[in-house]
Coordinates of C-alpha atoms in Angstrom, one line a residue:
Chain A
X1 CA -2.5 -19.7 -70.6
X2 CA -3.4 -22.7 -68.3
X3 CA -1.0 -21.9 -65.4
X4 CA -3.0 -18.4 -65.1
X5 CA -5.3 -18.1 -62.1
X6 CA -9.2 -17.3 -62.8
X7 CA -8.5 -13.8 -61.9
X8 CA -5.7 -13.7 -64.4
X9 CA -7.4 -15.6 -67.1
X10 CA -10.9 -12.9 -66.6
X11 CA -8.5 -10.3 -67.5
X12 CA -6.9 -11.9 -70.2
X13 CA -10.3 -12.5 -71.7
X14 CA -11.6 -8.9 -71.1
X15 CA -8.3 -7.5 -73.0
X16 CA -8.7 -10.0 -75.8
X17 CA -5.3 -11.8 -75.2
X18 CA -7.2 -15.0 -76.0
X19 CA -10.4 -16.1 -76.3
X20 CA -12.7 -18.3 -74.5
X21 CA -12.4 -20.9 -77.4
X22 CA -8.8 -20.7 -77.4
X23 CA -8.7 -21.3 -73.5
X24 CA -11.4 -24.1 -73.5
X25 CA -9.7 -25.6 -76.3
X26 CA -6.5 -25.8 -74.6
X27 CA -7.9 -27.1 -71.5
X28 CA -9.6 -30.1 -73.3
X29 CA -6.3 -30.8 -75.1
X30 CA -4.6 -31.0 -72.1
X31 CA -7.3 -32.8 -70.4
X32 CA -7.0 -35.4 -73.1
X33 CA -3.2 -35.5 -73.2
X34 CA -2.7 -36.1 -68.8
X35 CA -6.1 -37.7 -68.0
X36 CA -5.0 -41.1 -68.9
X37 CA -2.1 -40.8 -66.6
X38 CA -3.9 -39.1 -63.9
X39 CA -7.6 -40.5 -64.2
X40 CA -8.9 -36.9 -63.0
X41 CA -11.9 -37.0 -65.0
X42 CA -14.9 -39.5 -65.2
X43 CA -16.4 -37.6 -68.2
X44 CA -15.1 -35.0 -70.5
X45 CA -17.7 -32.8 -72.1
X46 CA -15.7 -31.3 -74.9
X47 CA -18.4 -30.6 -77.4
X48 CA -20.8 -29.0 -74.8
X49 CA -17.8 -26.8 -73.8
X50 CA -16.7 -25.8 -77.0
X51 CA -20.2 -24.7 -77.9
X52 CA -20.5 -22.8 -74.3
X53 CA -17.1 -21.2 -75.3
X54 CA -18.2 -20.0 -78.5
X55 CA -21.2 -18.4 -77.0
X56 CA -19.1 -16.7 -74.3
X57 CA -16.8 -15.3 -77.1
X58 CA -19.7 -13.6 -78.3
X59 CA -21.0 -12.4 -75.0
X60 CA -17.2 -10.8 -74.1
X61 CA -17.3 -9.0 -77.7
X62 CA -20.6 -7.9 -77.0
X63 CA -19.9 -6.4 -73.5
X64 CA -22.2 -8.9 -71.6
X65 CA -19.7 -10.7 -70.0
X66 CA -20.9 -12.2 -66.8
X67 CA -18.5 -12.6 -63.5
X68 CA -17.3 -16.0 -64.7
X69 CA -17.9 -15.8 -68.6
X70 CA -15.6 -17.9 -70.8
X71 CA -13.9 -19.7 -67.5
X72 CA -13.7 -23.4 -67.7
X73 CA -14.4 -25.3 -64.7
X74 CA -15.0 -28.9 -63.5
X75 CA -17.5 -30.0 -61.5
X76 CA -17.1 -33.0 -58.7
X77 CA -19.1 -36.0 -60.2
X78 CA -21.3 -35.6 -57.2
X79 CA -23.3 -32.8 -58.7
X80 CA -26.1 -33.4 -61.1
X81 CA -25.7 -32.1 -64.5
X82 CA -28.4 -32.1 -66.5
X83 CA -28.1 -34.8 -69.7
X84 CA -24.5 -35.4 -68.7
X85 CA -23.6 -38.7 -66.6
X86 CA -23.4 -38.2 -62.9
X87 CA -21.8 -41.4 -61.3
X88 CA -20.7 -40.3 -57.8
X89 CA -17.6 -42.5 -58.6
X90 CA -20.0 -45.5 -58.1
X91 CA -20.9 -48.4 -60.4
X92 CA -24.7 -48.1 -58.9
X93 CA -24.8 -44.6 -60.9
X94 CA -22.4 -45.8 -64.0
X95 CA -25.7 -45.6 -66.0
X96 CA -27.4 -42.7 -64.5
X97 CA -27.7 -39.5 -66.9
X98 CA -28.8 -36.5 -64.4
X99 CA -32.3 -35.2 -65.4
X100 CA -31.7 -31.8 -63.7
X101 CA -28.8 -29.3 -62.7
X102 CA -27.7 -28.9 -59.2
X103 CA -28.3 -25.4 -57.7
X104 CA -24.5 -25.2 -57.8
X105 CA -24.4 -25.9 -61.4
X106 CA -27.0 -23.7 -62.5
X107 CA -25.3 -20.7 -60.6
X108 CA -21.9 -21.0 -61.8
X109 CA -23.5 -21.7 -65.4
X110 CA -25.6 -18.8 -65.2
X111 CA -22.5 -16.7 -63.9
X112 CA -20.6 -17.9 -67.5
X113 CA -18.5 -20.8 -66.2
X114 CA -18.1 -23.2 -68.7
X115 CA -18.1 -27.2 -67.2
X116 CA -15.5 -29.1 -69.1
X117 CA -15.7 -32.1 -67.3
X118 CA -17.0 -34.1 -64.2
X119 CA -13.9 -35.1 -62.0
X120 CA -13.3 -38.4 -60.3
X121 CA -13.6 -38.7 -56.9
X122 CA -14.3 -41.4 -54.2
X123 CA -17.4 -43.4 -54.4
X124 CA -20.3 -41.6 -52.8
X125 CA -17.5 -39.4 -51.1
X126 CA -16.4 -42.0 -48.9
X127 CA -12.7 -41.8 -48.7
X128 CA -9.9 -39.8 -48.2
X129 CA -7.6 -40.9 -51.0
X130 CA -10.0 -41.2 -54.5
X131 CA -8.8 -45.1 -54.5
X132 CA -12.4 -46.3 -53.7
X133 CA -13.7 -44.8 -57.1
X134 CA -15.1 -47.3 -59.4
X135 CA -13.5 -45.7 -62.1
X136 CA -10.0 -46.7 -60.6
X137 CA -7.5 -44.5 -58.4
X138 CA -6.6 -40.8 -59.5
X139 CA -3.0 -40.5 -59.1
X140 CA -1.4 -37.2 -57.8
X141 CA 0.3 -34.9 -60.4
X142 CA 3.1 -34.4 -57.7
X143 CA 4.2 -38.0 -58.1
X144 CA 2.2 -40.7 -59.7
X145 CA 2.7 -43.2 -57.2
X146 CA 0.9 -40.9 -54.4
X147 CA -2.7 -40.3 -53.9
X148 CA -4.1 -36.8 -54.6
X149 CA -6.4 -37.0 -51.5
X150 CA -10.2 -37.2 -51.4
X151 CA -12.9 -37.6 -51.6
X152 CA -12.7 -34.5 -54.1
X153 CA -9.1 -36.1 -55.3
X154 CA -10.2 -35.8 -58.9
X155 CA -10.9 -31.8 -58.9
X156 CA -7.8 -31.1 -56.7
X157 CA -5.4 -33.1 -59.1
X158 CA -7.1 -31.7 -61.9
X159 CA -6.2 -28.1 -60.9
X160 CA -2.7 -29.2 -59.5
X161 CA -2.1 -30.5 -63.1
X162 CA -3.4 -26.9 -64.5
X163 CA -5.8 -28.8 -66.3
X164 CA -8.7 -26.6 -65.3
X165 CA -8.2 -23.2 -63.3
X166 CA -11.1 -23.8 -60.9
X167 CA -13.2 -26.8 -59.5
X168 CA -16.4 -27.8 -57.1
X169 CA -15.9 -30.2 -54.7
X170 CA -18.2 -31.5 -51.4
X171 CA -16.4 -31.7 -47.9
X172 CA -18.1 -33.7 -45.1
X173 CA -15.0 -34.8 -43.2
X174 CA -12.3 -32.7 -45.0
X175 CA -12.9 -33.8 -48.5
X176 CA -12.2 -30.5 -50.0
X177 CA -9.5 -29.4 -48.0
X178 CA -7.4 -32.5 -47.5
X179 CA -7.1 -33.4 -51.2
X180 CA -6.3 -29.4 -51.8
X181 CA -3.5 -29.9 -49.2
X182 CA -2.2 -32.9 -50.5
X183 CA -2.2 -31.5 -54.2
X184 CA -0.8 -28.0 -53.4
X185 CA -3.9 -26.2 -54.2
X186 CA -6.6 -23.8 -52.3
X187 CA -10.0 -25.4 -50.9
X188 CA -12.8 -24.0 -49.0
X189 CA -15.4 -25.8 -47.0
X190 CA -18.4 -23.2 -46.8
X191 CA -20.3 -22.8 -43.2
X192 CA -22.8 -25.7 -43.3
X193 CA -26.2 -24.1 -45.1
X194 CA -23.7 -21.5 -46.8
X195 CA -23.9 -23.4 -50.2
X196 CA -27.2 -25.2 -51.5
X197 CA -27.0 -29.0 -51.2
X198 CA -30.0 -29.4 -54.2
X199 CA -28.5 -31.4 -56.6
X200 CA -25.6 -32.5 -54.4
X201 CA -25.7 -36.3 -54.4
X202 CA -26.5 -37.0 -50.6
X203 CA -23.4 -38.7 -48.4
X204 CA -24.4 -37.5 -44.8
X205 CA -26.8 -34.6 -45.0
X206 CA -26.0 -32.9 -41.4
X207 CA -22.1 -32.6 -42.8
X208 CA -22.2 -32.0 -46.4
X209 CA -21.2 -29.1 -47.9
X210 CA -20.1 -28.0 -51.7
X211 CA -17.2 -25.5 -52.0
X212 CA -14.7 -24.5 -54.4
X213 CA -11.1 -25.6 -55.1
X214 CA -8.9 -23.6 -57.2
X215 CA -5.1 -22.1 -57.3
X216 CA -5.5 -19.5 -54.9
X217 CA -7.9 -17.9 -52.1
X218 CA -8.6 -14.9 -54.7
X219 CA -10.1 -17.5 -57.1
X220 CA -12.0 -19.4 -54.8
X221 CA -13.5 -16.1 -53.6
X222 CA -14.7 -15.6 -57.3
X223 CA -16.2 -19.1 -57.4
X224 CA -17.8 -19.0 -54.0
X225 CA -19.6 -15.7 -54.7
X226 CA -21.5 -17.5 -57.3
X227 CA -22.0 -20.7 -55.6
X228 CA -23.2 -19.3 -52.3
X229 CA -26.6 -18.1 -51.2
X230 CA -30.1 -19.5 -49.9
X231 CA -32.0 -21.9 -52.1
X232 CA -35.6 -22.5 -51.7
X233 CA -35.1 -26.2 -52.9
X234 CA -32.8 -26.7 -50.0
X235 CA -34.5 -26.4 -46.7
X236 CA -31.0 -26.7 -44.8
X237 CA -29.7 -23.7 -46.8
X238 CA -29.4 -20.5 -44.7
X239 CA -31.3 -17.2 -45.4
X240 CA -27.7 -15.0 -44.6
X241 CA -26.9 -12.6 -47.1
X242 CA -23.7 -13.0 -49.4
X243 CA -20.8 -10.7 -48.8
X244 CA -18.9 -9.4 -51.5
X245 CA -16.1 -11.9 -51.1
X246 CA -13.9 -10.2 -53.5
X247 CA -14.1 -6.8 -52.0
X248 CA -12.5 -7.7 -48.6
X249 CA -9.8 -10.0 -49.8
X250 CA -6.9 -7.3 -49.4
X251 CA -8.3 -5.4 -46.1
X252 CA -5.6 -5.4 -43.2
X253 CA -5.5 -8.3 -40.9
X254 CA -3.8 -6.1 -38.6
X255 CA -4.6 -6.8 -35.1
X256 CA -7.0 -10.2 -36.2
X257 CA -6.3 -12.7 -33.2
X258 CA -5.2 -16.0 -34.5
X259 CA -5.9 -19.1 -32.0
X260 CA -3.5 -22.1 -31.9
X261 CA -5.3 -25.1 -30.6
X262 CA -3.1 -27.0 -28.2
X263 CA -4.6 -30.7 -29.2
X264 CA -3.5 -29.6 -33.1
X265 CA -0.1 -28.9 -32.3
X266 CA 1.1 -32.5 -31.0
X267 CA 3.1 -35.6 -31.7
X268 CA 0.9 -36.6 -34.4
X269 CA 2.2 -33.6 -36.4
X270 CA 5.2 -34.7 -38.9
X271 CA 8.6 -32.6 -37.9
X272 CA 8.2 -31.0 -41.3
X273 CA 4.6 -29.9 -40.9
X274 CA 5.4 -28.5 -37.2
X275 CA 8.5 -26.5 -39.4
X276 CA 5.9 -25.2 -42.0
X277 CA 3.2 -23.9 -39.1
X278 CA 5.6 -22.2 -37.4
X279 CA 7.0 -20.5 -40.4
X280 CA 3.6 -19.7 -40.9
X281 CA 2.6 -18.4 -37.8
X282 CA 5.5 -15.8 -38.2
X283 CA 4.3 -14.6 -41.7
X284 CA 0.8 -14.1 -39.9
X285 CA 2.3 -12.3 -37.2
X286 CA 4.6 -10.0 -39.6
X287 CA 1.1 -9.3 -40.9
X288 CA 0.1 -8.1 -37.6
X289 CA -1.9 -10.7 -36.4
X290 CA -1.9 -11.7 -32.7
X291 CA -1.3 -15.3 -31.8
X292 CA -2.8 -17.0 -28.9
X293 CA -3.3 -20.6 -27.7
X294 CA -6.8 -22.0 -27.3
X295 CA -8.2 -25.2 -26.3
X296 CA -10.4 -27.8 -28.4
X297 CA -10.7 -30.0 -25.2
X298 CA -13.1 -32.7 -27.1
X299 CA -11.5 -32.5 -30.7
X300 CA -9.6 -35.9 -30.1
X301 CA -13.2 -37.2 -30.0
X302 CA -14.1 -36.0 -33.5
X303 CA -13.0 -39.1 -35.4
X304 CA -15.1 -41.6 -33.2
X305 CA -18.1 -39.2 -33.5
X306 CA -17.9 -38.6 -37.0
X307 CA -17.5 -42.5 -37.9
X308 CA -20.5 -43.0 -36.4
X309 CA -22.9 -39.8 -37.2
X310 CA -21.6 -40.1 -41.1
X311 CA -22.1 -43.8 -41.9
X312 CA -25.4 -43.5 -39.9
X313 CA -26.5 -40.9 -42.0
X314 CA -24.9 -42.4 -45.3
X315 CA -26.9 -45.8 -44.1
X316 CA -30.2 -43.7 -44.6
X317 CA -29.2 -41.9 -47.5
X318 CA -28.2 -44.9 -49.7
X319 CA -31.0 -46.6 -49.1
X320 CA -32.6 -45.0 -52.2
X321 CA -30.4 -47.0 -54.4
X322 CA -32.6 -50.1 -54.6
X323 CA -32.4 -50.8 -58.5
X324 CA -36.2 -49.7 -58.8
X325 CA -36.1 -46.2 -60.3
X326 CA -32.6 -45.2 -61.5
X327 CA -29.1 -46.6 -61.3
X328 CA -27.7 -50.0 -61.6
X329 CA -30.1 -53.0 -61.6
X330 CA -29.1 -56.6 -61.0
X331 CA -30.5 -59.0 -64.0
X332 CA -33.2 -61.2 -63.6
X333 CA -33.9 -60.6 -59.9
X334 CA -36.3 -63.6 -58.7
X335 CA -38.0 -61.7 -56.3
X336 CA -38.1 -58.0 -54.8
X337 CA -35.6 -59.2 -51.8
X338 CA -33.1 -60.1 -54.2
X339 CA -33.5 -57.3 -56.6
X340 CA -32.5 -55.0 -53.5
X341 CA -29.6 -57.0 -52.5
X342 CA -27.9 -57.8 -55.6
X343 CA -28.6 -54.3 -57.3
X344 CA -26.8 -52.8 -53.8
X345 CA -24.3 -55.6 -53.5
X346 CA -23.2 -55.6 -57.0
X347 CA -23.6 -51.9 -57.3
X348 CA -22.0 -50.3 -54.3
X349 CA -17.7 -50.9 -53.4
X350 CA -16.7 -52.5 -50.6
X351 CA -15.7 -48.8 -48.3
X352 CA -19.6 -47.8 -48.7
X353 CA -20.8 -51.4 -47.7
X354 CA -18.5 -51.1 -44.6
X355 CA -20.1 -47.6 -43.7
X356 CA -23.7 -48.6 -44.6
X357 CA -23.3 -51.6 -42.2
X358 CA -22.0 -49.7 -39.5
X359 CA -24.4 -47.1 -39.8
X360 CA -27.3 -49.5 -39.8
X361 CA -25.6 -50.9 -36.8
X362 CA -25.5 -47.6 -34.9
X363 CA -29.1 -46.7 -35.5
X364 CA -30.6 -50.2 -34.6
X365 CA -33.0 -50.6 -31.6
X366 CA -30.8 -51.1 -28.5
X367 CA -27.5 -49.3 -30.0
X368 CA -29.0 -46.1 -31.1
X369 CA -28.8 -44.3 -27.7
X370 CA -25.1 -45.8 -26.9
X371 CA -23.4 -44.7 -30.3
X372 CA -25.8 -42.3 -32.6
X373 CA -27.2 -40.3 -29.6
X374 CA -23.9 -39.9 -27.6
X375 CA -22.3 -39.3 -31.0
X376 CA -24.6 -36.3 -31.5
X377 CA -23.9 -35.2 -27.7
X378 CA -20.1 -35.3 -28.5
X379 CA -20.6 -33.1 -31.2
X380 CA -22.5 -30.7 -29.6
X381 CA -19.4 -30.5 -26.9
X382 CA -16.8 -30.1 -30.1
X383 CA -19.2 -27.4 -31.3
X384 CA -19.3 -25.5 -27.8
X385 CA -15.6 -25.9 -27.8
X386 CA -15.2 -23.8 -30.7
X387 CA -18.0 -21.3 -29.5
X388 CA -15.7 -20.9 -26.9
X389 CA -12.3 -20.4 -28.9
X390 CA -14.0 -17.8 -31.3
X391 CA -15.4 -15.7 -27.9
X392 CA -11.3 -15.2 -27.7
X393 CA -9.9 -15.1 -31.3
X394 CA -10.6 -14.2 -34.8
X395 CA -9.6 -17.3 -36.6
X396 CA -8.0 -20.7 -36.0
X397 CA -4.8 -21.9 -37.4
X398 CA -3.8 -25.6 -37.6
X399 CA -2.5 -28.1 -39.6
X400 CA -4.8 -29.6 -42.7
X401 CA -3.4 -32.9 -42.1
X402 CA -0.3 -34.7 -40.3
X403 CA 1.9 -34.6 -43.2
X404 CA 1.8 -35.1 -46.8
X405 CA 0.3 -37.7 -49.0
X406 CA 0.7 -41.3 -48.8
X407 CA 1.6 -43.6 -51.5
X408 CA -1.5 -45.3 -53.4
X409 CA -2.6 -48.7 -51.8
X410 CA -0.4 -47.8 -48.4
X411 CA -3.9 -47.2 -46.3
X412 CA -6.5 -48.9 -48.4
X413 CA -6.5 -52.3 -46.5
X414 CA -6.4 -50.7 -43.1
X415 CA -9.8 -48.8 -43.0
X416 CA -8.9 -47.2 -39.5
X417 CA -5.6 -45.6 -40.8
X418 CA -7.5 -43.9 -43.5
X419 CA -10.0 -42.9 -41.3
X420 CA -7.6 -41.1 -39.0
X421 CA -6.6 -39.0 -42.2
X422 CA -9.5 -36.6 -41.4
X423 CA -8.0 -36.0 -37.8
X424 CA -7.9 -32.2 -38.3
X425 CA -10.6 -31.6 -40.5
X426 CA -13.6 -33.7 -39.4
X427 CA -14.4 -31.7 -36.1
X428 CA -15.0 -28.6 -38.2
X429 CA -17.4 -30.4 -40.3
X430 CA -19.0 -31.7 -36.9
X431 CA -19.6 -28.1 -35.8
X432 CA -20.8 -26.9 -39.1
X433 CA -17.8 -24.4 -39.3
X434 CA -16.3 -22.7 -42.7
X435 CA -12.3 -23.7 -43.2
X436 CA -9.8 -23.0 -46.2
X437 CA -6.9 -24.9 -46.7
X438 CA -3.8 -23.1 -48.3
X439 CA -0.4 -24.8 -49.5
X440 CA 2.3 -23.6 -46.8
X441 CA 5.3 -25.7 -48.1
X442 CA 6.6 -29.1 -48.9
X443 CA 7.6 -32.4 -47.2
X444 CA 9.7 -35.2 -49.0
X445 CA 8.8 -33.1 -52.0
X446 CA 4.9 -33.5 -52.0
X447 CA 2.8 -30.6 -50.6
X448 CA 1.5 -29.5 -47.2
X449 CA -1.3 -27.3 -46.2
X450 CA -2.1 -25.5 -43.4
X451 CA -5.9 -24.5 -42.2
X452 CA -7.7 -21.6 -41.1
X453 CA -11.1 -22.2 -39.4
X454 CA -13.8 -19.3 -39.0
X455 CA -16.8 -18.6 -36.9
X456 CA -20.1 -19.4 -38.7
X457 CA -20.1 -17.2 -41.8
X458 CA -17.2 -15.9 -41.9
X459 CA -15.9 -16.8 -45.3
X460 CA -15.3 -13.4 -46.0
X461 CA -12.6 -13.3 -43.1
X462 CA -11.1 -16.5 -44.2
X463 CA -10.3 -15.5 -47.7
X464 CA -9.2 -12.3 -46.7
X465 CA -6.6 -14.2 -44.4
X466 CA -5.7 -16.5 -46.7
X467 CA -5.2 -14.2 -49.6
X468 CA -2.7 -12.1 -47.4
X469 CA -0.8 -15.0 -46.7
X470 CA -0.5 -16.1 -50.3
X471 CA 0.4 -12.4 -50.9
X472 CA 3.7 -13.0 -49.0
X473 CA 4.2 -16.8 -50.0
X474 CA 4.8 -18.8 -53.1
X475 CA 3.7 -22.2 -52.3
X476 CA 0.5 -22.0 -54.3
X477 CA 2.5 -20.8 -57.5
X478 CA 4.4 -24.2 -57.6
X479 CA 3.9 -26.7 -60.0
X480 CA 4.4 -30.3 -60.2
X481 CA 7.5 -31.4 -62.7
X482 CA 4.7 -33.1 -64.9
X483 CA 3.4 -29.9 -65.8
X484 CA 6.1 -27.2 -65.8
X485 CA 7.3 -28.3 -69.0
X486 CA 4.0 -26.7 -70.7
Chain B
X1 CA -19.8 -55.4 -27.9
X2 CA -18.0 -57.4 -30.5
X3 CA -19.5 -58.8 -33.7
X4 CA -19.6 -62.3 -34.6
X5 CA -19.9 -63.6 -38.1
X6 CA -23.9 -64.1 -37.5
X7 CA -24.1 -60.6 -36.4
X8 CA -22.5 -59.3 -39.5
X9 CA -24.7 -61.7 -41.5
X10 CA -27.9 -60.2 -39.9
X11 CA -26.6 -56.9 -40.2
X12 CA -25.9 -57.1 -44.3
X13 CA -29.6 -58.4 -44.4
X14 CA -30.8 -55.5 -42.9
X15 CA -28.8 -53.2 -45.3
X16 CA -30.1 -55.2 -48.1
X17 CA -26.4 -56.3 -48.9
X18 CA -25.2 -59.5 -50.1
X19 CA -21.6 -59.7 -48.8
X20 CA -20.1 -62.0 -51.1
X21 CA -21.2 -59.8 -54.4
X22 CA -19.6 -56.3 -55.0
X23 CA -18.4 -54.1 -57.5
X24 CA -15.2 -54.9 -59.1
X25 CA -13.4 -51.6 -59.7
X26 CA -13.3 -50.6 -63.2
X27 CA -9.8 -49.5 -64.1
X28 CA -9.0 -46.9 -66.5
X29 CA -5.2 -47.6 -65.6
X30 CA -2.5 -49.1 -67.7
X31 CA -3.7 -52.7 -68.1
X32 CA 0.1 -54.0 -67.2
X33 CA -0.1 -52.0 -63.9
X34 CA -1.3 -53.8 -60.8
X35 CA -4.1 -52.1 -59.3
X36 CA -3.4 -52.1 -55.5
X37 CA -6.9 -50.7 -54.8
X38 CA -8.8 -53.8 -56.0
X39 CA -9.6 -55.6 -52.9
X40 CA -11.0 -59.1 -53.7
X41 CA -14.6 -59.7 -53.0
X42 CA -13.3 -62.7 -51.0
X43 CA -10.8 -60.7 -48.9
X44 CA -13.5 -58.2 -48.1
X45 CA -16.3 -60.8 -47.1
X46 CA -13.5 -62.9 -44.9
X47 CA -12.6 -59.5 -43.3
X48 CA -15.7 -57.7 -42.6
X49 CA -16.4 -58.9 -39.5
X50 CA -12.8 -58.0 -38.3
X51 CA -13.1 -54.4 -39.9
X52 CA -16.4 -53.8 -38.3
X53 CA -15.2 -54.9 -34.9
X54 CA -11.9 -52.5 -35.6
X55 CA -14.5 -49.8 -36.2
X56 CA -16.1 -50.5 -33.2
X57 CA -13.3 -50.4 -30.9
X58 CA -12.3 -47.0 -32.6
X59 CA -15.5 -45.3 -31.9
X60 CA -16.2 -47.1 -28.6
X61 CA -13.9 -44.3 -26.7
X62 CA -17.2 -41.8 -26.9
X63 CA -18.8 -44.1 -24.3
X64 CA -16.2 -42.9 -21.8
X65 CA -17.6 -39.4 -21.8
X66 CA -20.2 -38.2 -19.5
X67 CA -23.0 -36.4 -21.5
X68 CA -25.8 -36.7 -19.1
X69 CA -26.7 -33.0 -19.3
X70 CA -25.5 -32.5 -22.9
X71 CA -28.1 -31.9 -25.4
X72 CA -27.6 -33.7 -28.7
X73 CA -26.7 -31.7 -32.0
X74 CA -28.2 -33.0 -34.7
X75 CA -27.7 -30.1 -37.2
X76 CA -25.1 -27.2 -36.7
X77 CA -27.7 -24.6 -37.4
X78 CA -30.4 -23.7 -35.2
X79 CA -33.3 -23.5 -37.8
X80 CA -36.9 -24.8 -37.8
X81 CA -38.1 -26.0 -41.4
X82 CA -38.9 -22.6 -43.6
X83 CA -42.4 -22.8 -44.9
X84 CA -43.9 -21.5 -48.1
X85 CA -47.1 -20.8 -49.9
X86 CA -49.3 -23.8 -50.6
X87 CA -48.8 -23.3 -54.4
X88 CA -47.7 -25.7 -57.3
X89 CA -44.3 -24.5 -58.3
X90 CA -43.0 -28.1 -59.7
X91 CA -43.9 -29.3 -63.2
X92 CA -44.8 -33.0 -63.9
X93 CA -41.6 -35.2 -64.2
X94 CA -43.1 -38.5 -64.7
X95 CA -41.8 -38.8 -68.2
X96 CA -38.5 -37.7 -67.4
X97 CA -37.9 -39.7 -64.6
X98 CA -39.2 -43.0 -66.5
X99 CA -36.5 -42.5 -69.1
X100 CA -33.9 -42.9 -66.7
X101 CA -35.1 -45.6 -65.3
X102 CA -33.1 -49.3 -65.6
X103 CA -33.5 -51.0 -68.7
X104 CA -37.1 -52.8 -69.0
X105 CA -37.5 -51.3 -65.7
X106 CA -40.3 -48.6 -66.4
X107 CA -43.6 -48.5 -68.7
X108 CA -46.9 -46.4 -68.6
X109 CA -45.7 -44.4 -66.1
X110 CA -45.1 -47.5 -63.8
X111 CA -41.8 -49.0 -62.5
X112 CA -41.4 -52.9 -63.2
X113 CA -40.4 -55.0 -60.5
X114 CA -40.7 -58.7 -59.5
X115 CA -43.9 -60.0 -58.7
X116 CA -44.1 -59.2 -54.9
X117 CA -47.9 -60.8 -54.3
X118 CA -48.8 -64.1 -55.9

């Protein structure tokens, strides 16, 4: 039951092959069994989930099922969930019980989905390995010595281990796509503004975007359908109609043109990754698409620009954690400065502090123009490159990462090496475009993913192309050994 | 530009951070296992100047690009602030918010902090 996709589970529930109560019970049993090893979940929501499952069964039997009624999902612990701990992977919010639901949570719940728990993540979404969490590292179900990717590593690992069929994540520089690639699952970062950020704890407000992770593009379509749409409470959400993503999944992609950026197919790619990408390009050609080389000449500047813009925005966003109104407060502060400094210093981890300090610097008087302003101009150049490319092609294809996951601890002591993990993903966030990562092979027995990037609000086309690819391949159906003995 | 230790101390103060303190990772891993992701705080404080300089060096390449005629892009969507009707739509949440204050940190709809003015 737990290896089924959301789409298959929906059919099973409808056909009464099993009940939502049975499904959620199995889910929770598996989570309790594997979580001590994998550390995917920070909070497990058993009681509430089982109550909701009973209600779901009742709704199904009365013919009142909604699109996701009875389906267990997990939320990255960056989304506020009313009455449930929401830690953002940080000690500074270890005691924070969210007083409201994020819009994403409300919408998925209204569609009938059942939240079984909150997943582990890099602290405040700052990381590419799930190693910076206050709650300890999440381990890859494929090999416990390896990272699942980050910052949505808990969600990705939970799906890879088939503990849940779907989960939410957030992507600021690659944090849905990269863990999806490292964990052998599918993850989509929507266009900036497609999904409401209300109740999604802010890291970098002009880059953050919530999105779905699941086994397949088909499942991501089901989740995104409920997550997407303008929200009066998020003034950066865009009033663009939400199409029926599932309806166009099986459309032919014959005649679509796929762009291959010269800058993405370079020496940095591992030999295996290059081989798998070529195999994928062949499959897309067999499906009737044309391929064409495109240029994204400023994309190599994405990492430096991103690591100015994101820390700058985070230094501003994280100023709210001052120990006054919520979150961690130090003991016996002697004055206000001491309250602020000790609460923040005792509450934040090292990577968060590093980024806050860089952000503080690049926004400071005398340096703002040469760093922050310049980075935002580079951002415009990167976005313009994509606009030019999309005048010639429908989608862009490339690697999600240069190679497979790395070992736990391998890059942790070298921030720059970790930052470079975002090489192929961060340019997409800077431009605000949508992109999806799907499994495309294995390297050293670990999954790797390819990335499809689309024009603004082209999620339907991305999901369509990804689905057609997944109909021709079986990479997304592979199970880690840990799980294949179910 | 290259940071000195003095610069880093000033930066930490501006960010309201004390470099010698930090959250030790609360590990849920097997206690016999070495958690390689725990970075001793002394190591962090000792290396922060070097780390920040490495990051500065990495991002410095953007300064080589001529952007004289480029408009900055602060946002990917060309939107202006949506306005709404001037109607009260939110309820009073003071009590709810006071309940999530740090222990001893809230009373009578106020937040309790150390004395600011003698």
